[in-house]
PDB file of C-alpha atoms and ligand atoms in Angstrom:
ATOM      1  CA  UNK A   1     -21.804  -4.572 -32.485  1.00  0.00           C
ATOM      2  CA  UNK A   2     -19.704  -6.342 -29.854  1.00  0.00           C
ATOM      3  CA  UNK A   3     -17.847  -4.087 -27.423  1.00  0.00           C
ATOM      4  CA  UNK A   4     -14.079  -4.525 -27.256  1.00  0.00           C
ATOM      5  CA  UNK A   5     -13.212  -5.566 -23.718  1.00  0.00           C
ATOM      6  CA  UNK A   6     -10.954  -3.271 -21.711  1.00  0.00           C
ATOM      7  CA  UNK A   7      -7.823  -4.976 -20.391  1.00  0.00           C
ATOM      8  CA  UNK A   8      -5.517  -4.310 -17.447  1.00  0.00           C
ATOM      9  CA  UNK A   9      -3.052  -6.380 -15.433  1.00  0.00           C
ATOM     10  CA  UNK A  10      -1.068  -6.669 -12.258  1.00  0.00           C
ATOM     11  CA  UNK A  11       2.612  -7.437 -12.770  1.00  0.00           C
ATOM     12  CA  UNK A  12       4.681  -8.990 -10.000  1.00  0.00           C
ATOM     13  CA  UNK A  13       6.907 -11.860  -8.917  1.00  0.00           C
ATOM     14  CA  UNK A  14       5.292 -13.840  -7.466  1.00  0.00           C
ATOM     15  CA  UNK A  15       1.862 -12.622  -8.512  1.00  0.00           C
ATOM     16  CA  UNK A  16      -0.463 -15.623  -8.328  1.00  0.00           C
ATOM     17  CA  UNK A  17      -1.473 -14.785  -4.726  1.00  0.00           C
ATOM     18  CA  UNK A  18      -2.506 -11.218  -5.649  1.00  0.00           C
ATOM     19  CA  UNK A  19      -5.999 -10.170  -4.603  1.00  0.00           C
ATOM     20  CA  UNK A  20      -6.087  -7.354  -7.161  1.00  0.00           C
ATOM     21  CA  UNK A  21      -7.792  -9.427  -9.935  1.00  0.00           C
ATOM     22  CA  UNK A  22     -10.602 -10.229  -7.499  1.00  0.00           C
ATOM     23  CA  UNK A  23     -11.026  -6.556  -6.570  1.00  0.00           C
ATOM     24  CA  UNK A  24     -11.231  -5.431 -10.204  1.00  0.00           C
ATOM     25  CA  UNK A  25     -13.493  -8.340 -11.215  1.00  0.00           C
ATOM     26  CA  UNK A  26     -15.895  -7.396  -8.401  1.00  0.00           C
ATOM     27  CA  UNK A  27     -16.093  -3.773  -9.569  1.00  0.00           C
ATOM     28  CA  UNK A  28     -16.448  -4.806 -13.226  1.00  0.00           C
ATOM     29  CA  UNK A  29     -19.257  -7.253 -12.396  1.00  0.00           C
ATOM     30  CA  UNK A  30     -21.108  -4.579 -10.399  1.00  0.00           C
ATOM     31  CA  UNK A  31     -21.376  -2.230 -13.359  1.00  0.00           C
ATOM     32  CA  UNK A  32     -21.461  -4.882 -16.079  1.00  0.00           C
ATOM     33  CA  UNK A  33     -18.262  -3.486 -17.579  1.00  0.00           C
ATOM     34  CA  UNK A  34     -16.673  -5.568 -20.342  1.00  0.00           C
ATOM     35  CA  UNK A  35     -13.344  -5.518 -18.520  1.00  0.00           C
ATOM     36  CA  UNK A  36     -10.663  -8.047 -17.651  1.00  0.00           C
ATOM     37  CA  UNK A  37      -7.820  -7.711 -15.174  1.00  0.00           C
ATOM     38  CA  UNK A  38      -5.223 -10.459 -15.107  1.00  0.00           C
ATOM     39  CA  UNK A  39      -2.143 -11.386 -13.061  1.00  0.00           C
ATOM     40  CA  UNK A  40       1.072 -11.482 -15.111  1.00  0.00           C
ATOM     41  CA  UNK A  41       4.377 -12.753 -13.742  1.00  0.00           C
ATOM     42  CA  UNK A  42       7.615 -10.926 -14.603  1.00  0.00           C
ATOM     43  CA  UNK A  43      10.921 -12.209 -13.232  1.00  0.00           C
ATOM     44  CA  UNK A  44      12.650  -9.761 -10.880  1.00  0.00           C
ATOM     45  CA  UNK A  45      15.205  -8.294 -13.344  1.00  0.00           C
ATOM     46  CA  UNK A  46      14.524  -5.080 -15.278  1.00  0.00           C
ATOM     47  CA  UNK A  47      14.752  -6.677 -18.757  1.00  0.00           C
ATOM     48  CA  UNK A  48      12.090  -9.272 -17.938  1.00  0.00           C
ATOM     49  CA  UNK A  49       9.828  -6.554 -16.593  1.00  0.00           C
ATOM     50  CA  UNK A  50      10.323  -4.376 -19.674  1.00  0.00           C
ATOM     51  CA  UNK A  51       9.529  -7.298 -21.969  1.00  0.00           C
ATOM     52  CA  UNK A  52       6.315  -8.080 -20.126  1.00  0.00           C
ATOM     53  CA  UNK A  53       5.201  -4.435 -20.153  1.00  0.00           C
ATOM     54  CA  UNK A  54       5.872  -4.116 -23.884  1.00  0.00           C
ATOM     55  CA  UNK A  55       3.962  -7.340 -24.500  1.00  0.00           C
ATOM     56  CA  UNK A  56       0.947  -6.010 -22.636  1.00  0.00           C
ATOM     57  CA  UNK A  57       1.068  -2.710 -24.529  1.00  0.00           C
ATOM     58  CA  UNK A  58       1.251  -4.554 -27.845  1.00  0.00           C
ATOM     59  CA  UNK A  59      -1.737  -6.649 -26.806  1.00  0.00           C
ATOM     60  CA  UNK A  60      -3.811  -3.524 -26.246  1.00  0.00           C
ATOM     61  CA  UNK A  61      -3.829  -3.361 -22.449  1.00  0.00           C
ATOM     62  CA  UNK A  62      -4.720   0.061 -21.044  1.00  0.00           C
ATOM     63  CA  UNK A  63      -2.480  -0.159 -18.037  1.00  0.00           C
ATOM     64  CA  UNK A  64      -1.094  -2.269 -15.235  1.00  0.00           C
ATOM     65  CA  UNK A  65      -0.599  -2.231 -11.533  1.00  0.00           C
ATOM     66  CA  UNK A  66       2.898  -3.103 -10.471  1.00  0.00           C
ATOM     67  CA  UNK A  67       3.757  -4.894  -7.280  1.00  0.00           C
ATOM     68  CA  UNK A  68       6.854  -6.391  -5.631  1.00  0.00           C
ATOM     69  CA  UNK A  69       9.629  -6.376  -6.740  1.00  0.00           C
ATOM     70  CA  UNK A  70       9.022  -4.058  -9.698  1.00  0.00           C
ATOM     71  CA  UNK A  71       7.865  -0.736  -8.254  1.00  0.00           C
ATOM     72  CA  UNK A  72      11.230   0.936  -8.897  1.00  0.00           C
ATOM     73  CA  UNK A  73      11.529  -0.715 -12.328  1.00  0.00           C
ATOM     74  CA  UNK A  74       8.117   0.731 -13.192  1.00  0.00           C
ATOM     75  CA  UNK A  75       9.293   4.258 -12.468  1.00  0.00           C
ATOM     76  CA  UNK A  76      12.484   3.691 -14.465  1.00  0.00           C
ATOM     77  CA  UNK A  77      10.607   2.394 -17.496  1.00  0.00           C
ATOM     78  CA  UNK A  78       7.978   5.131 -17.648  1.00  0.00           C
ATOM     79  CA  UNK A  79       8.466   8.201 -19.845  1.00  0.00           C
ATOM     80  CA  UNK A  80       6.494  10.460 -17.514  1.00  0.00           C
ATOM     81  CA  UNK A  81       5.657  10.180 -13.831  1.00  0.00           C
ATOM     82  CA  UNK A  82       3.462  11.917 -11.287  1.00  0.00           C
ATOM     83  CA  UNK A  83       5.030  13.940  -8.464  1.00  0.00           C
ATOM     84  CA  UNK A  84       3.959  11.286  -5.953  1.00  0.00           C
ATOM     85  CA  UNK A  85       5.648   8.475  -7.902  1.00  0.00           C
ATOM     86  CA  UNK A  86       8.822  10.520  -8.304  1.00  0.00           C
ATOM     87  CA  UNK A  87       8.966  11.493  -4.648  1.00  0.00           C
ATOM     88  CA  UNK A  88       8.261   7.930  -3.502  1.00  0.00           C
ATOM     89  CA  UNK A  89      10.834   6.646  -6.002  1.00  0.00           C
ATOM     90  CA  UNK A  90       8.309   3.926  -6.794  1.00  0.00           C
ATOM     91  CA  UNK A  91       5.272   3.432  -9.021  1.00  0.00           C
ATOM     92  CA  UNK A  92       2.441   0.938  -8.629  1.00  0.00           C
ATOM     93  CA  UNK A  93       0.507   2.099 -11.710  1.00  0.00           C
ATOM     94  CA  UNK A  94       1.549   2.272 -15.357  1.00  0.00           C
ATOM     95  CA  UNK A  95      -0.846   3.747 -17.899  1.00  0.00           C
ATOM     96  CA  UNK A  96      -0.258   3.110 -21.587  1.00  0.00           C
ATOM     97  CA  UNK A  97      -1.134   6.066 -23.804  1.00  0.00           C
ATOM     98  CA  UNK A  98      -0.174   5.577 -27.456  1.00  0.00           C
ATOM     99  CA  UNK A  99       3.589   5.086 -27.471  1.00  0.00           C
ATOM    100  CA  UNK A 100       4.147   6.495 -24.013  1.00  0.00           C
ATOM    101  CA  UNK A 101       3.976   5.091 -20.493  1.00  0.00           C
ATOM    102  CA  UNK A 102       2.916   7.174 -17.505  1.00  0.00           C
ATOM    103  CA  UNK A 103       3.816   6.126 -13.951  1.00  0.00           C
ATOM    104  CA  UNK A 104       1.745   6.897 -10.893  1.00  0.00           C
ATOM    105  CA  UNK A 105       1.640   5.901  -7.258  1.00  0.00           C
ATOM    106  CA  UNK A 106      -1.742   5.103  -5.695  1.00  0.00           C
ATOM    107  CA  UNK A 107      -0.266   3.391  -2.613  1.00  0.00           C
ATOM    108  CA  UNK A 108      -0.002   6.794  -0.960  1.00  0.00           C
ATOM    109  CA  UNK A 109      -3.592   7.817  -1.596  1.00  0.00           C
ATOM    110  CA  UNK A 110      -4.607   4.234  -0.682  1.00  0.00           C
ATOM    111  CA  UNK A 111      -3.188   4.729   2.783  1.00  0.00           C
ATOM    112  CA  UNK A 112      -4.623   8.234   3.122  1.00  0.00           C
ATOM    113  CA  UNK A 113      -8.121   7.127   2.068  1.00  0.00           C
ATOM    114  CA  UNK A 114      -8.079   3.950   4.175  1.00  0.00           C
ATOM    115  CA  UNK A 115      -7.174   6.035   7.216  1.00  0.00           C
ATOM    116  CA  UNK A 116      -9.751   8.754   6.464  1.00  0.00           C
ATOM    117  CA  UNK A 117     -12.410   6.037   6.123  1.00  0.00           C
ATOM    118  CA  UNK A 118     -12.095   5.041   9.793  1.00  0.00           C
ATOM    119  CA  UNK A 119     -11.769   8.561  11.193  1.00  0.00           C
ATOM    120  CA  UNK A 120     -14.758  10.773  11.726  1.00  0.00           C
ATOM    121  CA  UNK A 121     -14.149  14.183  10.217  1.00  0.00           C
ATOM    122  CA  UNK A 122     -10.680  15.433   9.446  1.00  0.00           C
ATOM    123  CA  UNK A 123      -7.924  13.674  11.370  1.00  0.00           C
ATOM    124  CA  UNK A 124      -5.918  15.847  13.714  1.00  0.00           C
ATOM    125  CA  UNK A 125      -2.759  13.800  13.733  1.00  0.00           C
ATOM    126  CA  UNK A 126       0.370  15.474  15.002  1.00  0.00           C
ATOM    127  CA  UNK A 127       2.768  12.666  15.833  1.00  0.00           C
ATOM    128  CA  UNK A 128       3.262   9.391  13.999  1.00  0.00           C
ATOM    129  CA  UNK A 129       5.368   6.356  14.828  1.00  0.00           C
ATOM    130  CA  UNK A 130       6.297   4.345  11.784  1.00  0.00           C
ATOM    131  CA  UNK A 131       7.866   0.916  12.077  1.00  0.00           C
ATOM    132  CA  UNK A 132      10.021  -0.134   9.135  1.00  0.00           C
ATOM    133  CA  UNK A 133      12.131   1.873   6.714  1.00  0.00           C
ATOM    134  CA  UNK A 134      11.919  -0.029   3.414  1.00  0.00           C
ATOM    135  CA  UNK A 135      10.225   0.945   0.147  1.00  0.00           C
ATOM    136  CA  UNK A 136       6.754   0.679   1.655  1.00  0.00           C
ATOM    137  CA  UNK A 137       7.864   2.924   4.520  1.00  0.00           C
ATOM    138  CA  UNK A 138       8.743   5.765   2.179  1.00  0.00           C
ATOM    139  CA  UNK A 139       5.243   5.772   0.644  1.00  0.00           C
ATOM    140  CA  UNK A 140       3.583   5.639   4.052  1.00  0.00           C
ATOM    141  CA  UNK A 141       5.755   8.519   5.297  1.00  0.00           C
ATOM    142  CA  UNK A 142       4.501  10.601   2.350  1.00  0.00           C
ATOM    143  CA  UNK A 143       0.921   9.599   3.148  1.00  0.00           C
ATOM    144  CA  UNK A 144       1.379  10.594   6.790  1.00  0.00           C
ATOM    145  CA  UNK A 145       2.532  14.043   5.642  1.00  0.00           C
ATOM    146  CA  UNK A 146      -0.607  14.294   3.490  1.00  0.00           C
ATOM    147  CA  UNK A 147      -2.628  13.415   6.595  1.00  0.00           C
ATOM    148  CA  UNK A 148      -1.100  16.419   8.341  1.00  0.00           C
ATOM    149  CA  UNK A 149       1.531  14.766  10.529  1.00  0.00           C
ATOM    150  CA  UNK A 150       3.966  17.291  12.015  1.00  0.00           C
ATOM    151  CA  UNK A 151       6.357  14.854  13.682  1.00  0.00           C
ATOM    152  CA  UNK A 152       7.451  11.514  12.236  1.00  0.00           C
ATOM    153  CA  UNK A 153       9.277   8.968  14.382  1.00  0.00           C
ATOM    154  CA  UNK A 154      10.830   6.068  12.488  1.00  0.00           C
ATOM    155  CA  UNK A 155      11.626   2.832  14.330  1.00  0.00           C
ATOM    156  CA  UNK A 156      13.565   0.189  12.465  1.00  0.00           C
ATOM    157  CA  UNK A 157      15.859  -2.777  13.106  1.00  0.00           C
ATOM    158  CA  UNK A 158      18.622  -1.191  11.027  1.00  0.00           C
ATOM    159  CA  UNK A 159      19.178   2.267  12.459  1.00  0.00           C
ATOM    160  CA  UNK A 160      20.946   3.643   9.404  1.00  0.00           C
ATOM    161  CA  UNK A 161      17.921   2.988   7.197  1.00  0.00           C
ATOM    162  CA  UNK A 162      15.642   4.588   9.772  1.00  0.00           C
ATOM    163  CA  UNK A 163      17.952   7.608   9.877  1.00  0.00           C
ATOM    164  CA  UNK A 164      17.961   7.986   6.083  1.00  0.00           C
ATOM    165  CA  UNK A 165      14.196   7.945   5.927  1.00  0.00           C
ATOM    166  CA  UNK A 166      13.802  10.206   8.956  1.00  0.00           C
ATOM    167  CA  UNK A 167      16.234  12.726   7.446  1.00  0.00           C
ATOM    168  CA  UNK A 168      14.165  12.894   4.255  1.00  0.00           C
ATOM    169  CA  UNK A 169      11.054  13.767   6.290  1.00  0.00           C
ATOM    170  CA  UNK A 170      12.606  15.846   9.062  1.00  0.00           C
ATOM    171  CA  UNK A 171      11.832  13.086  11.513  1.00  0.00           C
ATOM    172  CA  UNK A 172      13.374  11.296  14.489  1.00  0.00           C
ATOM    173  CA  UNK A 173      14.689   7.788  14.966  1.00  0.00           C
ATOM    174  CA  UNK A 174      14.033   5.127  17.582  1.00  0.00           C
ATOM    175  CA  UNK A 175      15.186   1.559  18.123  1.00  0.00           C
ATOM    176  CA  UNK A 176      12.407  -1.031  17.908  1.00  0.00           C
ATOM    177  CA  UNK A 177      12.744  -1.621  21.647  1.00  0.00           C
ATOM    178  CA  UNK A 178      12.151   2.077  22.393  1.00  0.00           C
ATOM    179  CA  UNK A 179       8.708   2.402  20.829  1.00  0.00           C
ATOM    180  CA  UNK A 180       6.906   2.076  24.170  1.00  0.00           C
ATOM    181  CA  UNK A 181       8.650   5.226  25.353  1.00  0.00           C
ATOM    182  CA  UNK A 182       7.396   7.394  22.482  1.00  0.00           C
ATOM    183  CA  UNK A 183       3.933   5.830  22.345  1.00  0.00           C
ATOM    184  CA  UNK A 184       2.101   8.226  24.728  1.00  0.00           C
ATOM    185  CA  UNK A 185       2.672  11.102  22.274  1.00  0.00           C
ATOM    186  CA  UNK A 186       1.594   9.220  19.162  1.00  0.00           C
ATOM    187  CA  UNK A 187      -1.674   9.891  17.294  1.00  0.00           C
ATOM    188  CA  UNK A 188      -1.070   7.169  14.718  1.00  0.00           C
ATOM    189  CA  UNK A 189       1.252   4.175  14.596  1.00  0.00           C
ATOM    190  CA  UNK A 190       1.888   2.276  11.370  1.00  0.00           C
ATOM    191  CA  UNK A 191       3.689  -0.984  10.745  1.00  0.00           C
ATOM    192  CA  UNK A 192       5.370  -0.892   7.322  1.00  0.00           C
ATOM    193  CA  UNK A 193       7.829  -3.694   8.113  1.00  0.00           C
ATOM    194  CA  UNK A 194       7.337  -7.350   7.297  1.00  0.00           C
ATOM    195  CA  UNK A 195       7.044  -8.200  10.993  1.00  0.00           C
ATOM    196  CA  UNK A 196       3.703  -9.898  11.591  1.00  0.00           C
ATOM    197  CA  UNK A 197       3.445 -11.432   8.107  1.00  0.00           C
ATOM    198  CA  UNK A 198       2.745 -15.149   7.878  1.00  0.00           C
ATOM    199  CA  UNK A 199       5.983 -16.918   8.668  1.00  0.00           C
ATOM    200  CA  UNK A 200       7.635 -13.835  10.241  1.00  0.00           C
ATOM    201  CA  UNK A 201       7.952 -12.954  13.914  1.00  0.00           C
ATOM    202  CA  UNK A 202       5.136 -10.778  15.300  1.00  0.00           C
ATOM    203  CA  UNK A 203       5.584  -7.074  15.995  1.00  0.00           C
ATOM    204  CA  UNK A 204       5.430  -6.732  19.763  1.00  0.00           C
ATOM    205  CA  UNK A 205       4.500  -3.307  21.109  1.00  0.00           C
ATOM    206  CA  UNK A 206       3.179  -2.647  24.587  1.00  0.00           C
ATOM    207  CA  UNK A 207       0.114  -0.476  23.938  1.00  0.00           C
ATOM    208  CA  UNK A 208      -0.577   0.345  27.560  1.00  0.00           C
ATOM    209  CA  UNK A 209       0.692   3.931  27.387  1.00  0.00           C
ATOM    210  CA  UNK A 210      -1.222   4.777  24.189  1.00  0.00           C
ATOM    211  CA  UNK A 211      -3.722   7.616  23.865  1.00  0.00           C
ATOM    212  CA  UNK A 212      -7.286   6.285  23.667  1.00  0.00           C
ATOM    213  CA  UNK A 213      -7.548   7.969  20.271  1.00  0.00           C
ATOM    214  CA  UNK A 214      -4.459   6.234  18.825  1.00  0.00           C
ATOM    215  CA  UNK A 215      -4.987   4.844  15.321  1.00  0.00           C
ATOM    216  CA  UNK A 216      -3.043   1.647  14.648  1.00  0.00           C
ATOM    217  CA  UNK A 217      -2.413   0.684  11.026  1.00  0.00           C
ATOM    218  CA  UNK A 218      -0.684  -2.354   9.556  1.00  0.00           C
ATOM    219  CA  UNK A 219       0.167  -2.742   5.886  1.00  0.00           C
ATOM    220  CA  UNK A 220       0.397  -6.517   6.298  1.00  0.00           C
ATOM    221  CA  UNK A 221      -2.763  -8.312   5.106  1.00  0.00           C
ATOM    222  CA  UNK A 222      -1.743 -11.952   5.379  1.00  0.00           C
ATOM    223  CA  UNK A 223      -2.779 -12.601   8.067  1.00  0.00           C
ATOM    224  CA  UNK A 224      -5.503  -9.972   8.069  1.00  0.00           C
ATOM    225  CA  UNK A 225      -5.562  -9.732  11.842  1.00  0.00           C
ATOM    226  CA  UNK A 226      -1.888  -9.354  12.667  1.00  0.00           C
ATOM    227  CA  UNK A 227      -0.728  -9.723  16.243  1.00  0.00           C
ATOM    228  CA  UNK A 228      -0.382  -5.911  16.387  1.00  0.00           C
ATOM    229  CA  UNK A 229      -3.970  -5.341  15.205  1.00  0.00           C
ATOM    230  CA  UNK A 230      -5.304  -7.991  17.584  1.00  0.00           C
ATOM    231  CA  UNK A 231      -3.634  -6.217  20.487  1.00  0.00           C
ATOM    232  CA  UNK A 232      -4.896  -2.837  19.265  1.00  0.00           C
ATOM    233  CA  UNK A 233      -8.474  -4.125  18.898  1.00  0.00           C
ATOM    234  CA  UNK A 234      -8.298  -5.656  22.374  1.00  0.00           C
ATOM    235  CA  UNK A 235      -7.277  -2.216  23.698  1.00  0.00           C
ATOM    236  CA  UNK A 236     -10.268  -0.647  21.875  1.00  0.00           C
ATOM    237  CA  UNK A 237      -8.046   1.346  19.553  1.00  0.00           C
ATOM    238  CA  UNK A 238      -9.087   2.313  16.013  1.00  0.00           C
ATOM    239  CA  UNK A 239      -7.489  -0.010  13.463  1.00  0.00           C
ATOM    240  CA  UNK A 240      -6.684   0.253   9.756  1.00  0.00           C
ATOM    241  CA  UNK A 241      -5.751  -3.060   8.181  1.00  0.00           C
ATOM    242  CA  UNK A 242      -3.754  -3.926   5.092  1.00  0.00           C
ATOM    243  CA  UNK A 243      -6.823  -5.050   3.191  1.00  0.00           C
ATOM    244  CA  UNK A 244      -8.396  -1.635   3.524  1.00  0.00           C
ATOM    245  CA  UNK A 245      -5.263  -0.019   2.046  1.00  0.00           C
ATOM    246  CA  UNK A 246      -5.182  -2.603  -0.752  1.00  0.00           C
ATOM    247  CA  UNK A 247      -8.781  -1.879  -1.772  1.00  0.00           C
ATOM    248  CA  UNK A 248      -8.247   1.885  -1.692  1.00  0.00           C
ATOM    249  CA  UNK A 249      -5.023   1.753  -3.743  1.00  0.00           C
ATOM    250  CA  UNK A 250      -6.831  -0.289  -6.419  1.00  0.00           C
ATOM    251  CA  UNK A 251      -9.593   2.266  -7.065  1.00  0.00           C
ATOM    252  CA  UNK A 252      -7.601   4.805  -9.147  1.00  0.00           C
ATOM    253  CA  UNK A 253      -6.406   2.100 -11.579  1.00  0.00           C
ATOM    254  CA  UNK A 254      -9.888   0.688 -12.053  1.00  0.00           C
ATOM    255  CA  UNK A 255     -11.327   4.124 -12.769  1.00  0.00           C
ATOM    256  CA  UNK A 256      -8.492   5.033 -15.125  1.00  0.00           C
ATOM    257  CA  UNK A 257      -8.486   1.837 -17.163  1.00  0.00           C
ATOM    258  CA  UNK A 258     -11.664  -0.205 -16.792  1.00  0.00           C
ATOM    259  CA  UNK A 259     -14.788   1.473 -15.477  1.00  0.00           C
ATOM    260  CA  UNK A 260     -16.472   4.378 -13.741  1.00  0.00           C
ATOM    261  CA  UNK A 261     -17.254   3.312 -10.184  1.00  0.00           C
ATOM    262  CA  UNK A 262     -14.916   1.668  -7.694  1.00  0.00           C
ATOM    263  CA  UNK A 263     -16.652   1.657  -4.321  1.00  0.00           C
ATOM    264  CA  UNK A 264     -14.671   0.356  -1.367  1.00  0.00           C
ATOM    265  CA  UNK A 265     -17.328  -1.157   0.885  1.00  0.00           C
ATOM    266  CA  UNK A 266     -18.056  -4.028   3.193  1.00  0.00           C
ATOM    267  CA  UNK A 267     -19.348  -6.319   0.432  1.00  0.00           C
ATOM    268  CA  UNK A 268     -16.001  -6.031  -1.382  1.00  0.00           C
ATOM    269  CA  UNK A 269     -14.154  -6.665   1.860  1.00  0.00           C
ATOM    270  CA  UNK A 270     -16.185  -9.804   2.531  1.00  0.00           C
ATOM    271  CA  UNK A 271     -15.395 -11.126  -0.962  1.00  0.00           C
ATOM    272  CA  UNK A 272     -11.687 -10.635  -0.328  1.00  0.00           C
ATOM    273  CA  UNK A 273     -11.750 -12.049   3.185  1.00  0.00           C
ATOM    274  CA  UNK A 274     -13.364 -15.162   1.719  1.00  0.00           C
ATOM    275  CA  UNK A 275     -10.634 -15.352  -0.921  1.00  0.00           C
ATOM    276  CA  UNK A 276      -8.061 -15.134   1.865  1.00  0.00           C
ATOM    277  CA  UNK A 277      -9.752 -18.129   3.451  1.00  0.00           C
ATOM    278  CA  UNK A 278     -10.968 -16.254   6.497  1.00  0.00           C
ATOM    279  CA  UNK A 279     -14.252 -15.080   7.951  1.00  0.00           C
ATOM    280  CA  UNK A 280     -14.572 -11.602   9.387  1.00  0.00           C
TER     281      UNK A 280
HETATM  282  P1  ATR B 301       9.504  -3.061   1.598  1.00  0.00           P
HETATM  283  O1  ATR B 301      10.104  -2.437   0.386  1.00  0.00           O
HETATM  284  O2  ATR B 301       8.211  -3.782   1.347  1.00  0.00           O
HETATM  285  O3  ATR B 301       9.349  -2.110   2.735  1.00  0.00           O
HETATM  286  P2  ATR B 301      11.962  -4.152   2.620  1.00  0.00           P
HETATM  287  O4  ATR B 301      12.739  -3.081   1.975  1.00  0.00           O
HETATM  288  O5  ATR B 301      12.491  -5.532   2.591  1.00  0.00           O
HETATM  289  O6  ATR B 301      10.492  -4.248   2.016  1.00  0.00           O
HETATM  290  O7  ATR B 301      11.696  -3.714   4.124  1.00  0.00           O
HETATM  291  C1  ATR B 301      11.187  -4.545   5.038  1.00  0.00           C
HETATM  292  C2  ATR B 301      11.187  -3.845   6.396  1.00  0.00           C
HETATM  293  O8  ATR B 301      10.900  -4.833   7.378  1.00  0.00           O
HETATM  294  C3  ATR B 301      12.525  -3.219   6.777  1.00  0.00           C
HETATM  295  O9  ATR B 301      12.284  -2.060   7.529  1.00  0.00           O
HETATM  296  C4  ATR B 301      13.154  -4.316   7.612  1.00  0.00           C
HETATM  297  O10 ATR B 301      14.104  -3.859   8.552  1.00  0.00           O
HETATM  298  P3  ATR B 301      15.662  -3.660   8.135  1.00  0.00           P
HETATM  299  O11 ATR B 301      15.726  -2.304   7.500  1.00  0.00           O
HETATM  300  O12 ATR B 301      16.398  -3.724   9.402  1.00  0.00           O
HETATM  301  O13 ATR B 301      15.975  -4.766   7.182  1.00  0.00           O
HETATM  302  C5  ATR B 301      11.949  -4.846   8.342  1.00  0.00           C
HETATM  303  N1  ATR B 301      12.158  -6.218   8.820  1.00  0.00           N
HETATM  304  C6  ATR B 301      12.136  -7.360   8.097  1.00  0.00           C
HETATM  305  N2  ATR B 301      12.343  -8.439   8.871  1.00  0.00           N
HETATM  306  C7  ATR B 301      12.536  -7.981  10.149  1.00  0.00           C
HETATM  307  C8  ATR B 301      12.801  -8.606  11.410  1.00  0.00           C
HETATM  308  N3  ATR B 301      12.916  -9.942  11.550  1.00  0.00           N
HETATM  309  N4  ATR B 301      12.924  -7.808  12.498  1.00  0.00           N
HETATM  310  C9  ATR B 301      12.805  -6.456  12.382  1.00  0.00           C
HETATM  311  N5  ATR B 301      12.543  -5.808  11.213  1.00  0.00           N
HETATM  312  C10 ATR B 301      12.416  -6.556  10.109  1.00  0.00           C
END
């Protein structure tokens, strides 16, 4: 008897550039799972998103990842949500169970696991500098708390947004130009802004005063080696790139909807680097 394939999707706008189908296809091929994971475009408004989600449910999909600009819509649409999704005010996973939709957020554990993967033993992070105060920043701030951060410093172009985020996490605020001053205290620095993305200005930070143990993370993955990560690598600092976070955030969805094993390893990374048109 033929096995019914398991189906999942990634919903976004735009979505055609998403690497998620490649990640899931790689895991499915490894274990010979009859599983398909497809990109589905939904225009930015809530009604379009709702229509697409209902269409996928009707078609028998088990769940969907949700990316820009629908992470808040996903939370709004779901009947139930995990604590992480509620606290982040954003969901990147929707699971369809009968008539109900459950929202979850694996971006946070994606960041936590990507960081743990490059640190030997348990990290002893006390102070974090986070650049950017948008939706992605909120999730990363939660992840930093899970990694044991005691002091969060938020640096952002718009001070008010930095202040709002810092207030929610008992943190402090800096102007972008003041990062150098706080750097000597930092155990981890994370870029959650769009600075450094293809077509955007680079994020310029003078790393000279950094601890030798500083971990530098960048959520941007196009380009993979952002200016910030190039500078950090040149200074022999430990780096966490956006691709690592992307692979780690994908694992919970794969295991929930499509298969049993979702290993994040170098072979998967190489497949994705190739898809990005690079070599590293
Ligand atoms: P997301 O939800 O992915 O975080 P966002 O809400 O648009 O996206 O946030 C993007 C972040 O990049 C913000 O922190 C933004 O700073 P502002 O709060 O001042 O808008 C930051 N950002 C974008 N372009 C920037 C630029 N040219 N210089 C400095 N910061 C920039």
